[in-house]
Structure formats: C-alpha cells, structure tokens
Amino acid sequence: EVQLVESGGGLIQPGGSLRLSCAASGFFVSRNYMSWVRQAPGKGLEWVSVIYRDGSTYYADSVKGRFTISRDDSKNTLYLQMNTLRAEDTATYYCARNRYSGSYYVDLDYWGQGILVTVSS
Amino acid sequence: DIQMTQSPPSLSASVGDRVTITCRASQNIISSLNWYQQKPGKAPTVLIYAASTLQSGVPSRFSGTGSGTDFTLTISNLQPEDFATYYCQQSYSTPVLTFGQGTKLEIK
C-alpha cells in the first residue's frame, strides 16, 4: 500500500528555518517524481517544488532561492528545507507523488496527510 | 505563466442534482487538465486526469470533458459524500503545475 507521511512542521518565527520530511512506503521515491504542494489556511492549493528521478529540482517563483527539495534514497524519504520563512509561507504542506501519463500529462496520484507550518512571532 | 480560472467559486445543490464546474486556461493546454476533490481537513484526491480519464475507484457519476482552454467537471446524481471543494490543475507547463482557485460545493 502506498503511503506518504509528513513530519517536521510547527511554529517558527519569521526569518527562521524548518525542514519537512515525507516518509514514503509502498514505492520508491528514487524511481518517481515527487512534489510538495501547500495550502494556506482557508485558501487554495499552490504547487511548491518537484524533484525528478535524475535529481533535477524545480521551484515556484514564490519560494525560489529560499526552499530546497531533496531526498534520501536510503531512507525512502523526501525533504523540503525551508529558509528565510515569511508569514505568507504559513500553510499546510503536502508531499505528493507525480504520475506521468504522457509528455504533458502529470497528476498527483498519492498525497500525504499534510503538515502545518505556522510562521509567526 | 498559465493561469487557471474556475467557476463558480461556490455552488449550492441538492442530493440527486447534476452539477457542472468549469475551468478555463489562459492558453491552450491540450488535454493536460486534472480534477481533484478535497474534503475539510483532508488531502486532495484525484478524480479525473488527462481531462477525461476517470481515476480508478472513482464513481462513474463523475466525468470530465474539454480540451484546449475550456474544461468541465460534471457530477451526476449528487451524493452526500460529494459535497467538498473541487480543484482543477494544469500540467502543460510541467514541471510547474498550476491549480484553479477551487469550487466549494455545498448542500442546498
């Protein structure tokens, strides 16, 4: 059974850093493309970042230069290192597996339960 | 950047009704459009991918149509468990994925 479990969230002051983890089971993170998606309280979904099988990484403009996505294949775990956090980064963060059905066809077929990050003084 | 515009933002309907939610892309995205359902406090789940392919396990009362810039999600014979928020998401600009603003479907 495929499962994704996030951890590492919490309350952090503006300017601080936090690392989120997403432990996967039922499949190999290294053989898949993996994304982070966030949702501010009461708001919609925002794609944050993706890591490809070959290790290539991409980011939303809103987090570029501040967030880093990575993975540990030995632990089958995805990470999101978040630096220089701002109040507007407050959100529930989800990790998700990318499913490819063709060159332009990507959906997110498995999601974690989400972890709340609150940036506030 | 590709923008996704969903309408309506909210919708009231009754059990047994048929409802349609639309999603418009700011440019041609062929059929690279997905639909998700999200219930309060839960992660989204994919309903429809590639505009019209029903995800395994999703009831057949859900259907998706469209290509290019205009897409629709139709739910026939609404059931109590269908009251949720629905999001469209484009993947034409992969690796960047863009979601619509969401449509909250409420019980009338």
Coordinates of C-alpha atoms in Angstrom, one line a residue:
Chain A
E1 CA 0.0 0.0 0.0
V2 CA 1.3 3.4 -1.0
Q3 CA 1.6 5.8 2.0
L4 CA 3.2 9.2 2.5
V5 CA 3.7 10.6 6.0
E6 CA 4.9 14.2 6.5
S7 CA 6.6 15.4 9.7
G8 CA 8.6 18.4 10.9
G9 CA 6.1 21.2 10.9
G10 CA 5.3 23.6 13.7
L11 CA 5.5 27.2 14.8
I12 CA 8.6 29.2 13.6
Q13 CA 9.5 32.8 13.7
P14 CA 9.8 34.9 10.6
G15 CA 13.3 34.5 9.1
G16 CA 13.7 31.1 10.6
S17 CA 14.3 27.7 9.0
L18 CA 12.4 24.4 9.1
R19 CA 12.9 21.1 7.4
L20 CA 9.9 19.0 6.4
S21 CA 10.2 15.2 5.9
C22 CA 7.9 12.9 3.9
A23 CA 8.4 9.2 4.6
A24 CA 7.2 7.0 1.7
S25 CA 6.2 3.4 1.8
G26 CA 4.8 1.1 -0.9
F27 CA 7.0 2.6 -3.6
F28 CA 10.5 4.0 -4.2
V29 CA 10.9 7.8 -4.0
S30 CA 14.0 7.5 -6.1
R31 CA 12.0 6.0 -9.0
N32 CA 9.4 8.7 -9.0
Y33 CA 9.0 12.4 -9.4
M34 CA 7.9 13.9 -6.1
S35 CA 6.2 17.3 -5.4
W36 CA 5.4 19.5 -2.5
V37 CA 2.1 21.4 -2.6
R38 CA 0.9 23.8 0.1
Q39 CA -2.4 25.3 1.1
A40 CA -2.6 28.5 3.2
P41 CA -5.4 28.4 5.8
G42 CA -8.8 28.7 4.0
K43 CA -7.1 29.1 0.6
G44 CA -6.4 27.1 -2.5
L45 CA -3.6 24.7 -3.5
E46 CA -0.2 26.0 -4.6
W47 CA 2.4 23.8 -6.1
V48 CA 5.8 24.5 -4.5
S49 CA 8.5 22.2 -5.8
V50 CA 9.3 19.0 -7.6
I51 CA 12.3 16.6 -7.7
Y52 CA 12.8 14.4 -10.7
R53 CA 14.2 10.9 -10.8
D54 CA 17.5 12.2 -12.0
G55 CA 17.7 14.7 -9.1
S56 CA 16.7 17.8 -11.1
T57 CA 14.7 20.2 -9.0
Y58 CA 12.2 23.0 -9.8
Y59 CA 10.5 25.6 -7.7
A60 CA 7.6 28.0 -7.7
D61 CA 8.8 31.6 -8.0
S62 CA 7.4 32.3 -4.5
V63 CA 9.9 30.0 -2.9
K64 CA 12.8 30.0 -5.3
G65 CA 16.1 30.7 -3.5
R66 CA 14.6 30.0 -0.1
F67 CA 13.4 26.4 -0.3
T68 CA 15.3 23.3 -1.3
I69 CA 13.8 19.9 -2.2
S70 CA 15.8 16.8 -1.7
R71 CA 15.5 13.1 -1.0
D72 CA 17.4 10.4 0.8
D73 CA 17.0 7.2 -1.2
S74 CA 18.3 5.0 1.7
K75 CA 15.5 6.3 3.9
N76 CA 13.0 6.5 1.1
T77 CA 12.2 10.0 2.3
L78 CA 11.6 13.3 0.6
Y79 CA 12.5 16.6 2.3
L80 CA 11.8 20.3 2.0
Q81 CA 14.3 22.6 3.6
M82 CA 12.6 26.0 4.1
N83 CA 14.8 29.0 4.9
T84 CA 14.1 32.7 5.5
L85 CA 10.5 31.9 6.3
R86 CA 7.8 34.5 5.9
A87 CA 4.3 34.9 7.3
E88 CA 3.0 34.1 3.8
D89 CA 4.6 30.7 4.0
T90 CA 2.1 29.7 6.7
A91 CA 0.3 26.7 5.2
T92 CA -0.4 23.0 5.3
Y93 CA 2.3 21.4 3.3
Y94 CA 1.6 18.2 1.4
C95 CA 4.0 15.8 -0.3
A96 CA 2.7 14.1 -3.4
R97 CA 3.7 11.6 -6.0
N98 CA 3.7 12.7 -9.6
R99 CA 2.1 10.4 -12.1
Y100 CA 3.0 10.8 -15.7
S101 CA 0.6 9.7 -18.4
G102 CA 2.5 11.3 -21.3
S103 CA 4.8 14.2 -22.1
Y104 CA 2.4 16.9 -20.8
Y105 CA 0.2 14.8 -18.6
V106 CA 1.1 14.9 -14.9
D107 CA -1.2 14.5 -12.0
L108 CA -0.6 13.9 -8.3
D109 CA -1.9 10.4 -7.5
Y110 CA -0.9 10.0 -3.9
W111 CA -0.7 12.6 -1.2
G112 CA 0.4 12.7 2.4
Q113 CA -1.9 13.8 5.1
G114 CA -0.3 17.3 5.3
I115 CA 1.7 19.1 7.9
L116 CA 1.0 22.6 9.2
V117 CA 3.8 25.2 9.2
T118 CA 3.0 28.4 11.0
V119 CA 5.3 31.4 10.6
S120 CA 4.6 33.9 13.3
S121 CA 6.4 35.9 16.0
Chain B
D1 CA 2.6 31.6 -16.8
I2 CA -0.6 29.7 -17.4
Q3 CA -3.5 30.9 -15.2
M4 CA -6.4 28.6 -14.4
T5 CA -9.8 30.2 -13.7
Q6 CA -12.5 28.1 -12.1
S7 CA -16.2 29.0 -11.9
P8 CA -18.3 29.3 -9.9
P9 CA -16.3 29.8 -6.7
S10 CA -19.1 28.2 -4.8
L11 CA -22.2 26.3 -5.7
S12 CA -25.2 25.1 -3.8
A13 CA -27.0 21.9 -4.8
S14 CA -29.2 19.1 -3.6
V15 CA -28.7 15.4 -3.4
G16 CA -29.6 13.9 -6.7
D17 CA -28.8 17.1 -8.7
R18 CA -26.4 17.3 -11.6
V19 CA -23.8 20.0 -11.3
T20 CA -21.1 21.3 -13.6
I21 CA -17.9 23.1 -12.7
T22 CA -15.8 24.8 -15.3
C23 CA -12.1 25.6 -15.6
R24 CA -10.6 27.9 -18.2
A25 CA -6.9 28.0 -19.0
S26 CA -5.2 31.2 -20.1
Q27 CA -3.7 29.4 -23.1
N28 CA -4.0 26.1 -24.9
I29 CA -3.2 23.2 -22.6
I30 CA -4.4 20.5 -24.9
S31 CA -5.9 17.9 -22.5
S32 CA -3.4 18.2 -19.7
L33 CA -6.0 19.0 -17.1
N34 CA -6.8 17.2 -13.9
W35 CA -9.6 17.4 -11.3
Y36 CA -9.3 16.9 -7.5
Q37 CA -11.7 16.6 -4.7
Q38 CA -10.8 17.9 -1.2
K39 CA -12.8 17.4 1.9
P40 CA -12.2 19.5 5.0
G41 CA -9.1 18.6 6.9
K42 CA -8.1 16.0 4.2
A43 CA -5.6 15.9 1.4
P44 CA -6.9 16.3 -2.2
T45 CA -7.6 13.1 -4.2
V46 CA -7.5 12.9 -8.0
L47 CA -10.9 12.3 -9.7
I48 CA -10.1 12.8 -13.4
Y49 CA -6.8 13.0 -15.2
A50 CA -5.9 14.0 -18.7
A51 CA -9.2 15.9 -18.9
S52 CA -11.5 12.9 -19.1
T53 CA -9.9 9.7 -17.7
L54 CA -11.6 8.5 -14.5
Q55 CA -9.3 7.6 -11.7
S56 CA -9.6 4.0 -10.6
G57 CA -12.1 3.7 -7.9
V58 CA -13.9 7.0 -8.6
P59 CA -17.6 6.6 -9.1
S60 CA -18.8 6.9 -12.7
R61 CA -21.1 9.8 -11.8
F62 CA -18.0 12.0 -12.1
S63 CA -17.0 12.9 -15.6
G64 CA -14.7 15.4 -17.3
T65 CA -14.7 16.9 -20.7
G66 CA -12.8 19.5 -22.7
S67 CA -9.5 20.3 -24.4
G68 CA -7.6 23.4 -25.4
T69 CA -8.7 26.1 -22.9
D70 CA -12.1 25.1 -21.7
F71 CA -12.9 22.1 -19.4
T72 CA -15.8 20.9 -17.3
L73 CA -16.3 18.6 -14.4
T74 CA -19.8 17.1 -14.2
I75 CA -21.2 15.3 -11.2
S76 CA -24.4 13.5 -11.9
N77 CA -26.8 12.3 -9.2
L78 CA -25.1 14.1 -6.4
Q79 CA -24.5 12.1 -3.3
P80 CA -24.0 13.4 0.3
E81 CA -20.3 12.4 0.2
D82 CA -19.7 14.6 -2.9
F83 CA -20.1 17.9 -1.0
A84 CA -16.5 19.1 -1.0
T85 CA -14.1 21.5 -2.7
Y86 CA -13.0 20.8 -6.3
Y87 CA -9.8 22.0 -7.9
C88 CA -8.6 21.8 -11.5
Q89 CA -4.9 21.6 -12.2
Q90 CA -2.9 22.0 -15.4
S91 CA 0.3 20.2 -16.2
Y92 CA 1.0 21.6 -19.7
S93 CA 3.7 23.8 -18.2
T94 CA 5.3 20.9 -16.3
P95 CA 7.4 20.9 -14.2
V96 CA 5.3 23.9 -13.0
L97 CA 1.8 22.8 -12.0
T98 CA -1.0 25.3 -11.6
F99 CA -4.2 24.9 -9.7
G100 CA -7.5 26.7 -10.1
Q101 CA -8.9 28.7 -7.2
G102 CA -11.3 25.9 -6.2
T103 CA -15.1 25.5 -6.2
K104 CA -16.8 24.8 -3.0
L105 CA -19.9 22.6 -3.5
E106 CA -22.3 22.9 -0.6
I107 CA -25.6 21.3 0.3
K108 CA -28.7 23.4 -0.5

